[in-house]
mmCIF file of C-alpha atoms and ligand atoms in Angstrom:
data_model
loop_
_atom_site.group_PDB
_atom_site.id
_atom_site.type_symbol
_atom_site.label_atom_id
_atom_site.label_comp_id
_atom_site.label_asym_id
_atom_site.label_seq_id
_atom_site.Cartn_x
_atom_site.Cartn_y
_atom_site.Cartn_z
ATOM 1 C CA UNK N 300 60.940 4.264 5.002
ATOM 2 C CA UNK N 301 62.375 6.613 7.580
ATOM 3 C CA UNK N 302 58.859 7.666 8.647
ATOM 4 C CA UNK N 303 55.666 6.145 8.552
ATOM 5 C CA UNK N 304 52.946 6.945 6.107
ATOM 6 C CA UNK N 305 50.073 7.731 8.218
ATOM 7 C CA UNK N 306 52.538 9.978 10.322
ATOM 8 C CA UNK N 307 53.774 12.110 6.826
ATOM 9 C CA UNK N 308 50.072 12.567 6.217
ATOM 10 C CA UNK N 309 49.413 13.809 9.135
ATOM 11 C CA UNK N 310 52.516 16.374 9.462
ATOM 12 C CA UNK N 311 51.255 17.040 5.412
ATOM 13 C CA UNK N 312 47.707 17.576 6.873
ATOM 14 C CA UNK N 313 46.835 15.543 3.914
ATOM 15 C CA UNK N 314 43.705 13.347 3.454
ATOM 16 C CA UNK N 315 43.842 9.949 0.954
ATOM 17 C CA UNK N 316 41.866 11.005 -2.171
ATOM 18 C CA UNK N 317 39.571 8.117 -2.698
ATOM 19 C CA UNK N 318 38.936 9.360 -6.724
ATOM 20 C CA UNK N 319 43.032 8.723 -7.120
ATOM 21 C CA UNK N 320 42.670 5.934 -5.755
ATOM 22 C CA UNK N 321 45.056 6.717 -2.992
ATOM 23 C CA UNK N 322 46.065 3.416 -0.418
ATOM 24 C CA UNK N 323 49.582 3.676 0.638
ATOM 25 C CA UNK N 324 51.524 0.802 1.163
ATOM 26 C CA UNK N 325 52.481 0.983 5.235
ATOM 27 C CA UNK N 326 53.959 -2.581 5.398
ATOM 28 C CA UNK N 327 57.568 -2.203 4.478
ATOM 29 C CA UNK N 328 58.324 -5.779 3.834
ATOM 30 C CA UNK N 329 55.826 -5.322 1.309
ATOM 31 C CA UNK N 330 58.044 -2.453 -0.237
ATOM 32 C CA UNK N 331 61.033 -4.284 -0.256
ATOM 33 C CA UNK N 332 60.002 -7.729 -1.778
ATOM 34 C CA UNK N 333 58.542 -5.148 -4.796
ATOM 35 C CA UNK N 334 61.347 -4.007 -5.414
ATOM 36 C CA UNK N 335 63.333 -7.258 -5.053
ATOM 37 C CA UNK N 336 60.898 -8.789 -7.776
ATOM 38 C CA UNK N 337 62.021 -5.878 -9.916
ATOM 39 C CA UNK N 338 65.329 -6.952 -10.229
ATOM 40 C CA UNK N 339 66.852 -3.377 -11.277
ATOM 41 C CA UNK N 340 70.116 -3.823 -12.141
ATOM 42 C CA UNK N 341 72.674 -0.501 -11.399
ATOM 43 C CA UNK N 342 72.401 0.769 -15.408
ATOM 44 C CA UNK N 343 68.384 0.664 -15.611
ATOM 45 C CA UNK N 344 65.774 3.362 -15.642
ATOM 46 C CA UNK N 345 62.867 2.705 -13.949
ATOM 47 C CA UNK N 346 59.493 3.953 -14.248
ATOM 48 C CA UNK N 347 56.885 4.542 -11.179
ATOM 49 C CA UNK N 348 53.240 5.056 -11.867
ATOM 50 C CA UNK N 349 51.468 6.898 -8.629
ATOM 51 C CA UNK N 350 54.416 7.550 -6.074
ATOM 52 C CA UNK N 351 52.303 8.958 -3.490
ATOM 53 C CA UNK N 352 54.566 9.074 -0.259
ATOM 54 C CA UNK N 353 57.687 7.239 -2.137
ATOM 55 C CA UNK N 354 57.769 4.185 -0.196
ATOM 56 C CA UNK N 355 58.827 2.223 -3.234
ATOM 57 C CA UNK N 356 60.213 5.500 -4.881
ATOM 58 C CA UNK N 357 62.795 5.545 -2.803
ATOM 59 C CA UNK N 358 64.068 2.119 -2.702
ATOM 60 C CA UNK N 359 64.213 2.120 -6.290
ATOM 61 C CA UNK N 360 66.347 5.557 -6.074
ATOM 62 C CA UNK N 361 68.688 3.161 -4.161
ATOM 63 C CA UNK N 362 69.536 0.433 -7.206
ATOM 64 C CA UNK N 363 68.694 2.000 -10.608
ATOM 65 C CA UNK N 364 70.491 4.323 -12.337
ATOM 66 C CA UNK N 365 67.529 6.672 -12.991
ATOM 67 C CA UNK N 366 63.746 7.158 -11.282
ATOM 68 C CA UNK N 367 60.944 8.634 -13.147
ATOM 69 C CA UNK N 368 57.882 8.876 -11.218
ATOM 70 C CA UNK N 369 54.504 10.117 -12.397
ATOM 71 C CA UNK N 370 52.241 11.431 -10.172
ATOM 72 C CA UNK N 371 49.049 13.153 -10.340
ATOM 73 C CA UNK N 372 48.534 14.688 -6.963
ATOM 74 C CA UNK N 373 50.315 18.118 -6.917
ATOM 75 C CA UNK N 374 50.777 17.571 -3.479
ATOM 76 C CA UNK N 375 52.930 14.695 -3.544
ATOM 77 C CA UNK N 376 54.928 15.405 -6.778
ATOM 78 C CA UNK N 377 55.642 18.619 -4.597
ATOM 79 C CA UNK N 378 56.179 16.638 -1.713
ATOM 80 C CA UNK N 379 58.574 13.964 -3.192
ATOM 81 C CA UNK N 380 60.492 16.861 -5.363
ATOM 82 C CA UNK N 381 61.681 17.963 -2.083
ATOM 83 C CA UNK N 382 62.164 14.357 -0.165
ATOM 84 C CA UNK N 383 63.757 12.623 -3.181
ATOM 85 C CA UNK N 384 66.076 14.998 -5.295
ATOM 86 C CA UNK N 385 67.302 12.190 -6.994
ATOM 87 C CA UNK N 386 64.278 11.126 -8.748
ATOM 88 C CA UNK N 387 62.920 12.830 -11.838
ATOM 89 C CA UNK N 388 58.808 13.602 -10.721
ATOM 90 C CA UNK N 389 56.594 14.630 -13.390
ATOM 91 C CA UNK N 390 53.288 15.769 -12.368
ATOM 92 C CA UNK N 391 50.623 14.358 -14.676
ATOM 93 C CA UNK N 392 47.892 12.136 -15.533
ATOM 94 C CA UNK N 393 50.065 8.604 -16.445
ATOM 95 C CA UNK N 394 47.086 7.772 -18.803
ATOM 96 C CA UNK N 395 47.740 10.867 -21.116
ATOM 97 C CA UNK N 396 51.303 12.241 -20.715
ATOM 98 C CA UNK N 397 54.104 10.981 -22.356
ATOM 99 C CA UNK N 398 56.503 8.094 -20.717
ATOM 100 C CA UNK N 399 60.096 8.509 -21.305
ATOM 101 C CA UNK N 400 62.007 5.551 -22.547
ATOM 102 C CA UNK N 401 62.302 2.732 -19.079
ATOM 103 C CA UNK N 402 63.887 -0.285 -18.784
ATOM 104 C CA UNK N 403 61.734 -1.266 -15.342
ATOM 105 C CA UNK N 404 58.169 -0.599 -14.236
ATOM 106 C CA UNK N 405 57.620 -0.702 -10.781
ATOM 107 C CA UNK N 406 54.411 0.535 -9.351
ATOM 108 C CA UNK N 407 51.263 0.306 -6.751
ATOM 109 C CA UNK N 408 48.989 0.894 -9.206
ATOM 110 C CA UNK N 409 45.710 3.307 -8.474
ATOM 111 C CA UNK N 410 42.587 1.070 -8.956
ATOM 112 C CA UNK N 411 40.614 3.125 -11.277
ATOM 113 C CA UNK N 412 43.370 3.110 -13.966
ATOM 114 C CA UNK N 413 44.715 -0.429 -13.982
ATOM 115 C CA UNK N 414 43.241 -1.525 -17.231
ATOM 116 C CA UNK N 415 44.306 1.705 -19.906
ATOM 117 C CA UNK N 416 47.349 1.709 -18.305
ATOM 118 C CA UNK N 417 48.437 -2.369 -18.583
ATOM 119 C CA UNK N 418 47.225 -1.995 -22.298
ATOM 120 C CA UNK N 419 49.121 1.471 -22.500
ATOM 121 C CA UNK N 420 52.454 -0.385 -21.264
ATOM 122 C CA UNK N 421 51.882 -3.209 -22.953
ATOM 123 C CA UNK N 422 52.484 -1.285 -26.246
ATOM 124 C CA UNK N 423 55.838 0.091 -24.920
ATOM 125 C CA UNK N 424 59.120 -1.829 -25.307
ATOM 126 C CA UNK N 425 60.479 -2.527 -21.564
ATOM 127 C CA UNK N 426 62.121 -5.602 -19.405
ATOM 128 C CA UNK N 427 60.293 -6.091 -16.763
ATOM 129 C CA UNK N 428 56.892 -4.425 -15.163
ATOM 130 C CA UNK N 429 56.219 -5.605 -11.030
ATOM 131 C CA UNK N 430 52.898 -3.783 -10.416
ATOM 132 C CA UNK N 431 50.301 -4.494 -7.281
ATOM 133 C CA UNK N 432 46.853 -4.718 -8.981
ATOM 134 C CA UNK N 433 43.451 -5.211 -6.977
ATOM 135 C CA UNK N 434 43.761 -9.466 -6.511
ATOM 136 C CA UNK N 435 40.438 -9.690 -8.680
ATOM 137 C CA UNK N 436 42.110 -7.496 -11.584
ATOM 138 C CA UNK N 437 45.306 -9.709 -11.324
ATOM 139 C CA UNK N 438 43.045 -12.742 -11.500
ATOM 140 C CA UNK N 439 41.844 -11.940 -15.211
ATOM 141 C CA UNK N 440 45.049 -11.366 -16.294
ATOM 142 C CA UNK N 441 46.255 -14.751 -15.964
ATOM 143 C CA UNK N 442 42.434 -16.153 -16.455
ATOM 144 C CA UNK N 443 42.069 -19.346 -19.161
ATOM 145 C CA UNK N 444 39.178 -19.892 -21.477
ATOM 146 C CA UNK N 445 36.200 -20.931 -20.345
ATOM 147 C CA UNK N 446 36.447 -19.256 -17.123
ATOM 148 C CA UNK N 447 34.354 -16.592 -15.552
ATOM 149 C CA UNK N 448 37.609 -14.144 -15.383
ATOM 150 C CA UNK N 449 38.493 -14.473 -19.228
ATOM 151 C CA UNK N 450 38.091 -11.343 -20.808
ATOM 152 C CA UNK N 451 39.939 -9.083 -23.245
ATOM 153 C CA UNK N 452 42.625 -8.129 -21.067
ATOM 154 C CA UNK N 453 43.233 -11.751 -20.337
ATOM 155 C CA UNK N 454 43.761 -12.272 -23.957
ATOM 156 C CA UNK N 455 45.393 -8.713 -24.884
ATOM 157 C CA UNK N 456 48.320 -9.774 -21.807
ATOM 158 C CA UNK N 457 48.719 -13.143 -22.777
ATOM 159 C CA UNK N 458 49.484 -12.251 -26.763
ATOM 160 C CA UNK N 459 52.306 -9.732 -25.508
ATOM 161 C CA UNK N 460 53.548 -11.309 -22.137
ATOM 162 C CA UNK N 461 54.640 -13.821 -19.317
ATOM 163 C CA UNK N 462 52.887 -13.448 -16.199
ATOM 164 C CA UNK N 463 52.559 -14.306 -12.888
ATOM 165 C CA UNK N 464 51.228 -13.843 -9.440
ATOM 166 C CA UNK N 465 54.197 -13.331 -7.517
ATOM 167 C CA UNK N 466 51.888 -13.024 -4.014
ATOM 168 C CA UNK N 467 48.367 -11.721 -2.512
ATOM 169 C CA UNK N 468 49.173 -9.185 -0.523
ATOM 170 C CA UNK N 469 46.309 -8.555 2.048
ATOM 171 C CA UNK N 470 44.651 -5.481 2.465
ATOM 172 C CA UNK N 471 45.521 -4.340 5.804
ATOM 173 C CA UNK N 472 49.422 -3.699 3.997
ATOM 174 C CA UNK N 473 47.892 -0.471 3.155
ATOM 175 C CA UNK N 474 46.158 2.873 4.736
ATOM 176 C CA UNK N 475 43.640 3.239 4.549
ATOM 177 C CA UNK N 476 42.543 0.419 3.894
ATOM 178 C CA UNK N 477 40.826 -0.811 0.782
ATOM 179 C CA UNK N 478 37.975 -3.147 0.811
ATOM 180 C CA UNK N 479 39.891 -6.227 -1.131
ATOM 181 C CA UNK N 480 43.108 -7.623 -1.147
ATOM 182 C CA UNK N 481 46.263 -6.883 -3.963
ATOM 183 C CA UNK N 482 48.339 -9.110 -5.825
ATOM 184 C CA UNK N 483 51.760 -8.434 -7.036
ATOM 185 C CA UNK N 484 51.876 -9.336 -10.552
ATOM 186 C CA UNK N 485 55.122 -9.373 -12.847
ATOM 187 C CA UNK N 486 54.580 -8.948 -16.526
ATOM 188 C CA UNK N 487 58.003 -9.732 -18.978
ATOM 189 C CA UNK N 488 57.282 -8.945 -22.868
ATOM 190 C CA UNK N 489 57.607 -11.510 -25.087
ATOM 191 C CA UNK N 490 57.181 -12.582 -29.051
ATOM 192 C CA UNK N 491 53.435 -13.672 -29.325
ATOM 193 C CA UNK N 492 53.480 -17.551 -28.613
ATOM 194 C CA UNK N 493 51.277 -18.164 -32.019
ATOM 195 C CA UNK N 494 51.313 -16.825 -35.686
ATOM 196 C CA UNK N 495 49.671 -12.847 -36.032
ATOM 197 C CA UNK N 496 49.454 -11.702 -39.365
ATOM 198 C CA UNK N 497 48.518 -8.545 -38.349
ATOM 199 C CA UNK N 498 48.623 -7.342 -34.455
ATOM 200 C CA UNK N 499 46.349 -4.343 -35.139
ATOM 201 C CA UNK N 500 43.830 -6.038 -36.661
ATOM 202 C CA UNK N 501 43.885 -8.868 -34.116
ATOM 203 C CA UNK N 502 43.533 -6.199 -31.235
ATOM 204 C CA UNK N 503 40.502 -5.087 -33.190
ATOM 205 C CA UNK N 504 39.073 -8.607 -33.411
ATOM 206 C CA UNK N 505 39.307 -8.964 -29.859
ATOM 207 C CA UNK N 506 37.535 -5.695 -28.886
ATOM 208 C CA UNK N 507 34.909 -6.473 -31.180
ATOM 209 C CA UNK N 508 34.587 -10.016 -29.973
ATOM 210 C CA UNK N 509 34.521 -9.277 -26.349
ATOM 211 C CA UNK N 510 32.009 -6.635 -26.376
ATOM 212 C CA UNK N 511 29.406 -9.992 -26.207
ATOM 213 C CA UNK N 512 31.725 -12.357 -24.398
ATOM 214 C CA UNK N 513 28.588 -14.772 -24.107
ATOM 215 C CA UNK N 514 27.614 -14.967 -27.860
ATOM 216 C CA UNK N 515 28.941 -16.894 -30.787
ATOM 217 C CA UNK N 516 31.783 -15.764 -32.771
ATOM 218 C CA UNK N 517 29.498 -14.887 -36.053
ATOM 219 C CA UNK N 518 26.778 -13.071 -34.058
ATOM 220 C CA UNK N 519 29.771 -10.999 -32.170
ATOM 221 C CA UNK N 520 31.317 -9.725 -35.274
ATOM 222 C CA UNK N 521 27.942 -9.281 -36.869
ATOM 223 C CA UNK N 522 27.130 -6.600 -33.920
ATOM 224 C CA UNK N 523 30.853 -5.378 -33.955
ATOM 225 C CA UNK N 524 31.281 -5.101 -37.810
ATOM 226 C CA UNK N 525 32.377 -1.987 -37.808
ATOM 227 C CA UNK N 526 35.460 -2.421 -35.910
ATOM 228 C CA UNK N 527 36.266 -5.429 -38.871
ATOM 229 C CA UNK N 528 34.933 -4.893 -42.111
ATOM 230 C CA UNK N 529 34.609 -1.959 -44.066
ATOM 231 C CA UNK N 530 30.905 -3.283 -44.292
ATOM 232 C CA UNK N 531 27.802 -5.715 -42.737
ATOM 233 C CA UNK N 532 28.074 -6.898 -46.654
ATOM 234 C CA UNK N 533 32.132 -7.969 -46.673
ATOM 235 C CA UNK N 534 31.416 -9.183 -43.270
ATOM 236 C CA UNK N 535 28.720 -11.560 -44.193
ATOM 237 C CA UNK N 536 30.927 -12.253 -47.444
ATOM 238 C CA UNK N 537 33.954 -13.344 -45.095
ATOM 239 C CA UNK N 538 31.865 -15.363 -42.572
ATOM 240 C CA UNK N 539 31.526 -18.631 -44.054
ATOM 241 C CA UNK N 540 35.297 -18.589 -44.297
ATOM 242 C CA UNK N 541 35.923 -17.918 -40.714
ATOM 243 C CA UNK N 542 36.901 -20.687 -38.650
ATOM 244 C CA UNK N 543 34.985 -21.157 -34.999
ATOM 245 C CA UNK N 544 32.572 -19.505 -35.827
ATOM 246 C CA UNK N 545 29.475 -21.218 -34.331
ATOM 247 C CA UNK N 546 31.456 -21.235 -30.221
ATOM 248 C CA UNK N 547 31.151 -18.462 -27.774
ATOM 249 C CA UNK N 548 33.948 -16.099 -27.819
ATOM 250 C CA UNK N 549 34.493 -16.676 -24.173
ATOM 251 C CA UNK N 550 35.502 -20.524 -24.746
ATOM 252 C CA UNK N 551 37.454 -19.557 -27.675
ATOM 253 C CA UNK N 552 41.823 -19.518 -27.082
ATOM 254 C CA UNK N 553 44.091 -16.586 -27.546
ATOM 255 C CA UNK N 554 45.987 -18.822 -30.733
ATOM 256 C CA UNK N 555 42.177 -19.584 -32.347
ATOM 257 C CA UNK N 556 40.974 -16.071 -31.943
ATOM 258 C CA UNK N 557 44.547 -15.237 -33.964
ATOM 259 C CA UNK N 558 42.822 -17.591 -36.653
ATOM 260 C CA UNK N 559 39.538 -15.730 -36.832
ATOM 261 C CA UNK N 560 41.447 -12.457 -37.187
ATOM 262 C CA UNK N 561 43.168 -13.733 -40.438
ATOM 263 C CA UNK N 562 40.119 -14.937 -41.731
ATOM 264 C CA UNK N 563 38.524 -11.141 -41.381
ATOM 265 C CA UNK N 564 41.580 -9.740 -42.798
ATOM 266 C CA UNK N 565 39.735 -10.535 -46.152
ATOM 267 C CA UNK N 566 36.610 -8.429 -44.962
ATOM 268 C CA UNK N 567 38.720 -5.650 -44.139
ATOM 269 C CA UNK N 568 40.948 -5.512 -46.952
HETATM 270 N N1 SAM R 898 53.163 4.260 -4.520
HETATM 271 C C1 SAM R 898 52.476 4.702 -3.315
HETATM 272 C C2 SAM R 898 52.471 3.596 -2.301
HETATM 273 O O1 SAM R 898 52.701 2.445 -2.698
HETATM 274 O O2 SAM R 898 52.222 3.858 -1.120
HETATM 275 C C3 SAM R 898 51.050 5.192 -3.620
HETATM 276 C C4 SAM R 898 50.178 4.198 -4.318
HETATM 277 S S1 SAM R 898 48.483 4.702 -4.463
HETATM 278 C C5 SAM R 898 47.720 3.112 -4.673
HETATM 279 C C6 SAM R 898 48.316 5.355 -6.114
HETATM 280 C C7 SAM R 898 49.019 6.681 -6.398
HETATM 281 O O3 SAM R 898 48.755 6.993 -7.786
HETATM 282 C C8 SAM R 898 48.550 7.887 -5.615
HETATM 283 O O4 SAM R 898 49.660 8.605 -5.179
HETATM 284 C C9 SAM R 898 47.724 8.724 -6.615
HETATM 285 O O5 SAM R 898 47.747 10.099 -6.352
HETATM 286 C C10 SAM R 898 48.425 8.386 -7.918
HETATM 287 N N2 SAM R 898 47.587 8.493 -9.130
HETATM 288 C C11 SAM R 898 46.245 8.285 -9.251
HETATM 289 N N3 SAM R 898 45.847 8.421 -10.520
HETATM 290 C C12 SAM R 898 46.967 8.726 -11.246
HETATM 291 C C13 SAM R 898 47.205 8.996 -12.631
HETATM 292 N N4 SAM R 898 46.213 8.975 -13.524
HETATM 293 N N5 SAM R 898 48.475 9.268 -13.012
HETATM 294 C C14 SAM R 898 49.503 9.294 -12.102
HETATM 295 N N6 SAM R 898 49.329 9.049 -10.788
HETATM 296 C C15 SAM R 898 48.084 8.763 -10.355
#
């Protein structure tokens, strides 16, 4: 970083937009074990969610082949157009616009948007993703059944990827300052590591299941039908044959939910 954050801000006359959930990263060690977890090899394209300043933008300019950074501030795609020439900036919402094809992600994620967009890249083929999430977020990705942080995205990240908690990173690495501390969390696609019939109809399951993490299995899909069976009739036709389904879905595995999904595929179908 040739100059500090606060400082460009300042010469920008620019104040952190809390609804974009702008905290810049000011600790540059930070920055650089990122991009180290990244491991961007010279022939990769990488994609940045939210470059703000460029503090990561930049190293990453340094080792891939190709940058793409989305950003939805005007101000700093304008900013960075003119600081970075290198990179490619597109000026967006990341949510809605269109992601070009990326070997890397590499990102400090904006709060409010951490969830759509981990399910949004987690439908994308890439390598390797090295994000910094809020440390609670990062804590249901990774959560186990039966726990209080288990919840659809725990489930939805396990089916399609590894990952881990590389570090916390606390919160006074960033200005200003947010109320909690970060993790830095890297996410590496794999094969799901049980049988799917049918991935679509499992991420349907899922949504339907966790909209009432606390009740049983039957009484879930009974209030989430819709999203299963083309009826409450098939549904209650299918139900005996469905496996679990007396437990509450949040005690219930990743691999066993993949059983109850095969069992509705009969309601659906
Ligand atoms: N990468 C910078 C850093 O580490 O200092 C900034 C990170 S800051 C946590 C998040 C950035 O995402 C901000 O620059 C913000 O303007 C941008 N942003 C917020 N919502 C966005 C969206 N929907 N699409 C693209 N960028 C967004």
């Amino acid at each position: 970083m040739d100059e500090a954050p606060r400082r460009v801000l300042d010469r920008l006359g620019i104040r952190p937009r809390k609804s974009l959930g702008q905290h810049f990263l000011v600790d540059s060690r930070v920055a650089l074990r990122h991009v180290d977890h990244a491991r961007i090899g010279p022939s990769d394209t990488v994609l940045e969610i939210g470059p703000g300043l460029g503090v990561l933008t930049r190293l990453l300019a340094e080792r891939a082949r190709h940058v793409v950074a989305i950003e939805a501030d005007r101000r700093f795609a304008a900013y960075l157009r003119e600081s970075l020439p290198g990179v490619e900036v597109i000026e967006g919402d990341a949510l809605t616009i269109q992601w070009p094809r990326f070997d890397i992600m590499a990102s400090n994620l904006p709060y409010q948007i951490s969830s759509p967009l981990t399910f949004r890249l987690l439908d994308k083929p890439f390598r390797r993703a090295v994000l910094m999430y809020q440390w609670e977020f990062a804590r249901r990705m990774i959560a186990k059944p039966g726990t209080a942080d288990y919840s659809r995205l725990s489930v939805g990240v396990y089916r399609q990827s590894s990952c881990e908690i590389l570090e916390r990173v606390p919160r006074n690495a960033f200005h200003p300052q947010p109320r909690v501390d970060s993790a830095l969390v890297r996410l590496e696609p794999r094969p799901a590591p049980f049988p799917i019939a049918d991935p679509e109809r499992y991420d349907a399951v899922v949504d339907a299941l966790f909209q009432h993490r606390r009740k049983t299995v039957e009484n879930g899909l009974r209030f989430g039908w819709k999203a299963v069976a083309t009826s409450r009739v098939a549904l209650e036709a299918v139900l005996p044959a469905v496996p679990f389904r007396t437990r509450r879905v949040e005690e219930l595995s990743p691999e066993e939910i993949g059983r109850i999904a095969d069992a509705i595929g009969m309601a659906k179908g």
